[in-house]
């Protein structure tokens, strides 16, 4: 499994009309750097980007729209 596998699974489920379920009791453990797309082998990143271009251009479907992308704490977005 490549580093894109978790994201790929989530987008495949979403594409089929399913959603991922979050539980605070689950633990995902991965090697350091594995999670960051900029550290993926370029062919994996290119294939992932091409396959999911439509979803990726819409923005992260799992990121809460009421949270900010401006700050690392992901606090509430207070813009109107």
Coordinates of N, CA, C and O in Angstrom, one line a residue:
X1 N 0.8 -1.2 0.0 CA 0.0 0.0 0.0 C 0.9 1.2 0.0 O 1.8 1.3 0.7
X2 N 0.5 2.2 -0.8 CA 1.2 3.4 -0.9 C 0.6 4.5 0.1 O -0.4 4.2 0.7
X3 N 1.3 5.6 0.2 CA 0.8 6.6 1.1 C -0.5 7.2 0.7 O -1.2 7.8 1.5
X4 N -0.9 7.1 -0.5 CA -2.1 7.7 -1.0 C -3.3 6.8 -0.7 O -4.5 7.2 -0.9
X5 N -3.1 5.6 -0.1 CA -4.2 4.6 0.0 C -5.3 5.1 0.9 O -6.5 4.8 0.6
X6 N -5.0 5.7 2.0 CA -6.1 6.2 2.9 C -6.9 7.2 2.2 O -8.2 7.2 2.3
X7 N -6.3 8.2 1.6 CA -7.1 9.2 0.9 C -7.8 8.6 -0.3 O -9.0 9.0 -0.5
X8 N -7.2 7.7 -1.0 CA -7.9 7.1 -2.1 C -9.1 6.3 -1.7 O -10.2 6.4 -2.3
X9 N -9.0 5.6 -0.6 CA -10.2 4.9 0.0 C -11.3 5.8 0.3 O -12.5 5.6 0.0
X10 N -11.0 6.9 1.0 CA -12.0 7.9 1.4 C -12.7 8.5 0.2 O -13.9 8.6 0.2
X11 N -11.9 8.8 -0.8 CA -12.5 9.4 -2.0 C -13.3 8.3 -2.9 O -14.3 8.7 -3.5
X12 N -12.9 7.1 -2.9 CA -13.6 6.0 -3.5 C -15.0 5.8 -2.9 O -16.0 5.7 -3.5
X13 N -15.0 5.8 -1.5 CA -16.3 5.7 -0.8 C -17.2 6.9 -1.1 O -18.4 6.7 -1.4
X14 N -16.6 8.1 -1.1 CA -17.4 9.3 -1.4 C -18.0 9.2 -2.8 O -19.1 9.6 -3.0
X15 N -17.2 8.8 -3.7 CA -17.6 8.7 -5.1 C -18.8 7.7 -5.3 O -19.6 7.8 -6.2
X16 N -18.8 6.7 -4.4 CA -19.9 5.7 -4.5 C -21.1 6.1 -3.6 O -22.1 5.4 -3.5
X17 N -21.1 7.3 -3.1 CA -22.2 7.8 -2.3 C -22.1 7.4 -0.8 O -23.1 7.6 0.0
X18 N -21.0 6.9 -0.3 CA -20.8 6.5 1.1 C -20.0 7.6 1.7 O -19.3 8.3 1.1
X19 N -20.0 7.6 3.0 CA -19.2 8.5 3.8 C -18.3 7.7 4.8 O -18.7 6.7 5.2
X20 N -17.2 8.3 5.1 CA -16.3 7.7 6.2 C -16.9 8.1 7.5 O -17.5 9.2 7.7
X21 N -16.8 7.2 8.5 CA -17.3 7.5 9.8 C -16.1 7.7 10.7 O -15.1 7.0 10.7
X22 N -16.2 8.7 11.5 CA -15.1 9.1 12.4 C -15.3 8.5 13.8 O -16.5 8.6 14.3
X23 N -14.3 8.0 14.4 CA -14.4 7.6 15.8 C -13.2 8.1 16.5 O -12.1 7.9 16.0
X24 N -13.3 8.7 17.7 CA -12.1 9.2 18.3 C -11.3 8.1 19.0 O -10.2 8.3 19.4
X25 N -11.8 6.9 18.9 CA -11.1 5.8 19.6 C -10.2 5.0 18.6 O -9.5 4.1 18.9
X26 N -10.3 5.3 17.3 CA -9.5 4.7 16.3 C -8.1 5.3 16.3 O -8.0 6.5 16.6
X27 N -7.1 4.5 15.9 CA -5.8 5.0 15.8 C -5.2 4.7 14.5 O -5.3 3.5 14.0
X28 N -4.7 5.7 13.8 CA -4.0 5.5 12.5 C -2.5 5.7 12.7 O -2.2 6.8 13.1
X29 N -1.7 4.8 12.5 CA -0.3 4.9 12.7 C 0.4 4.7 11.4 O 0.2 3.7 10.7
X30 N 1.3 5.7 11.1 CA 2.0 5.6 9.8 C 3.4 6.0 10.0 O 3.7 6.8 10.9
X31 N 4.3 5.6 9.2 CA 5.7 6.0 9.3 C 5.8 7.5 9.1 O 5.0 8.1 8.4
X32 N 6.8 8.1 9.7 CA 7.0 9.6 9.6 C 7.2 10.0 8.2 O 7.9 9.4 7.4
X33 N 6.4 11.0 7.8 CA 6.5 11.5 6.4 C 5.6 10.8 5.4 O 5.3 11.3 4.3
X34 N 5.1 9.7 5.8 CA 4.2 8.9 4.9 C 2.9 9.6 4.5 O 2.5 9.5 3.4
X35 N 2.4 10.4 5.5 CA 1.1 11.0 5.3 C 1.2 12.3 4.4 O 0.2 12.7 3.8
X36 N 2.4 12.9 4.2 CA 2.5 14.1 3.5 C 2.7 13.9 2.0 O 3.7 13.4 1.6
X37 N 1.7 14.4 1.2 CA 1.7 14.2 -0.3 C 3.0 14.7 -0.9 O 3.5 14.1 -1.9
X38 N 3.6 15.7 -0.4 CA 4.8 16.3 -1.0 C 6.0 15.3 -0.9 O 7.0 15.4 -1.6
X39 N 5.9 14.3 0.0 CA 6.9 13.3 0.2 C 6.6 12.0 -0.5 O 7.4 11.0 -0.4
X40 N 5.5 11.9 -1.3 CA 5.2 10.7 -2.0 C 6.0 10.6 -3.2 O 6.5 11.6 -3.8
X41 N 6.3 9.4 -3.7 CA 6.9 9.2 -5.0 C 6.1 10.0 -6.1 O 4.9 9.9 -6.1
X42 N 6.7 10.7 -7.0 CA 6.0 11.5 -7.9 C 5.0 10.8 -8.7 O 3.9 11.3 -9.0
X43 N 5.3 9.5 -9.1 CA 4.3 8.8 -10.0 C 3.0 8.5 -9.2 O 1.9 8.6 -9.7
X44 N 3.1 8.3 -7.9 CA 1.9 8.1 -7.0 C 1.1 9.3 -6.9 O -0.1 9.3 -7.0
X45 N 1.8 10.4 -6.7 CA 1.1 11.7 -6.5 C 0.5 12.1 -7.8 O -0.7 12.6 -7.8
X46 N 1.2 11.9 -8.9 CA 0.6 12.3 -10.2 C -0.7 11.4 -10.6 O -1.7 12.0 -11.0
X47 N -0.6 10.2 -10.3 CA -1.7 9.3 -10.6 C -2.9 9.6 -9.7 O -4.1 9.7 -10.2
X48 N -2.6 9.9 -8.4 CA -3.7 10.2 -7.5 C -4.3 11.6 -7.9 O -5.6 11.7 -7.9
X49 N -3.5 12.5 -8.3 CA -4.0 13.9 -8.7 C -4.9 13.8 -9.9 O -5.9 14.4 -10.0
X50 N -4.5 13.0 -10.9 CA -5.3 12.8 -12.1 C -6.6 12.1 -11.9 O -7.6 12.5 -12.3
X51 N -6.5 11.0 -11.1 CA -7.7 10.2 -10.8 C -8.8 11.0 -10.0 O -10.0 10.9 -10.3
X52 N -8.4 11.8 -9.1 CA -9.3 12.5 -8.2 C -9.4 14.0 -8.5 O -9.8 14.8 -7.6
X53 N -9.0 14.5 -9.7 CA -8.9 15.9 -10.0 C -10.2 16.6 -9.7 O -10.2 17.7 -9.2
X54 N -11.4 16.0 -10.1 CA -12.7 16.7 -9.9 C -12.9 16.9 -8.4 O -13.3 18.0 -8.0
X55 N -12.7 15.9 -7.6 CA -12.9 16.1 -6.2 C -11.9 17.0 -5.6 O -12.3 17.9 -4.7
X56 N -10.7 16.9 -6.0 CA -9.6 17.8 -5.4 C -9.8 19.2 -5.7 O -9.6 20.1 -4.9
X57 N -10.4 19.5 -6.9 CA -10.6 20.9 -7.3 C -11.8 21.5 -6.5 O -11.9 22.7 -6.4
X58 N -12.7 20.7 -6.1 CA -13.8 21.2 -5.3 C -13.4 21.5 -3.8 O -14.1 22.2 -3.1
X59 N -12.3 21.0 -3.4 CA -11.8 21.2 -2.0 C -12.0 19.9 -1.2 O -12.7 19.0 -1.7
X60 N -11.5 19.9 -0.1 CA -11.5 18.7 0.8 C -13.0 18.4 1.2 O -13.5 19.2 2.0
X61 N -13.6 17.4 0.8 CA -15.0 17.1 1.2 C -15.2 16.8 2.6 O -16.3 16.8 3.1
X62 N -14.1 16.4 3.3 CA -14.2 16.0 4.7 C -13.8 17.2 5.7 O -13.8 17.0 6.9
X63 N -13.4 18.3 5.1 CA -13.0 19.4 6.0 C -14.2 20.3 6.3 O -15.0 20.7 5.4
X64 N -14.5 20.6 7.5 CA -15.6 21.4 7.9 C -15.5 22.8 7.4 O -14.6 23.5 7.6
X65 N -16.6 23.2 6.6 CA -16.6 24.5 6.0 C -16.5 25.7 7.0 O -16.2 26.8 6.6
X66 N -16.9 25.4 8.2 CA -16.9 26.5 9.2 C -15.6 26.7 9.9 O -15.4 27.5 10.8
X67 N -14.6 25.9 9.6 CA -13.2 26.0 10.2 C -12.3 26.7 9.2 O -12.4 26.6 8.0
X68 N -11.4 27.5 9.7 CA -10.5 28.3 8.9 C -9.3 27.4 8.4 O -8.9 26.5 9.0
X69 N -8.8 27.8 7.2 CA -7.6 27.3 6.7 C -6.4 28.2 6.9 O -5.3 27.9 6.5
X70 N -6.7 29.4 7.5 CA -5.7 30.4 7.7 C -4.8 30.2 8.9 O -3.7 30.8 8.9
X71 N -5.2 29.4 9.9 CA -4.5 29.3 11.1 C -4.2 27.8 11.4 O -5.1 27.0 11.1
X72 N -3.1 27.5 12.0 CA -2.8 26.1 12.3 C -3.8 25.4 13.3 O -3.9 24.2 13.3
X73 N -4.5 26.2 14.1 CA -5.4 25.6 15.1 C -6.7 25.3 14.5 O -7.6 24.7 15.2
X74 N -6.9 25.6 13.2 CA -8.2 25.3 12.5 C -9.4 25.8 13.3 O -10.4 25.1 13.3
X75 N -9.3 27.0 13.9 CA -10.4 27.5 14.7 C -11.6 27.9 13.7 O -11.5 27.7 12.5
X76 N -12.6 28.5 14.3 CA -13.8 28.9 13.6 C -13.4 30.0 12.6 O -12.6 30.9 12.9
X77 N -14.0 29.9 11.4 CA -13.8 30.9 10.4 C -14.9 32.0 10.7 O -16.1 31.8 10.5
X78 N -14.4 33.2 11.1 CA -15.3 34.2 11.5 C -15.7 35.2 10.4 O -16.4 36.2 10.6
X79 N -15.2 34.9 9.2 CA -15.6 35.8 8.0 C -17.1 35.6 7.7 O -17.6 34.6 7.9
X80 N -17.7 36.7 7.3 CA -19.1 36.7 6.9 C -19.4 35.7 5.8 O -18.6 35.4 5.0

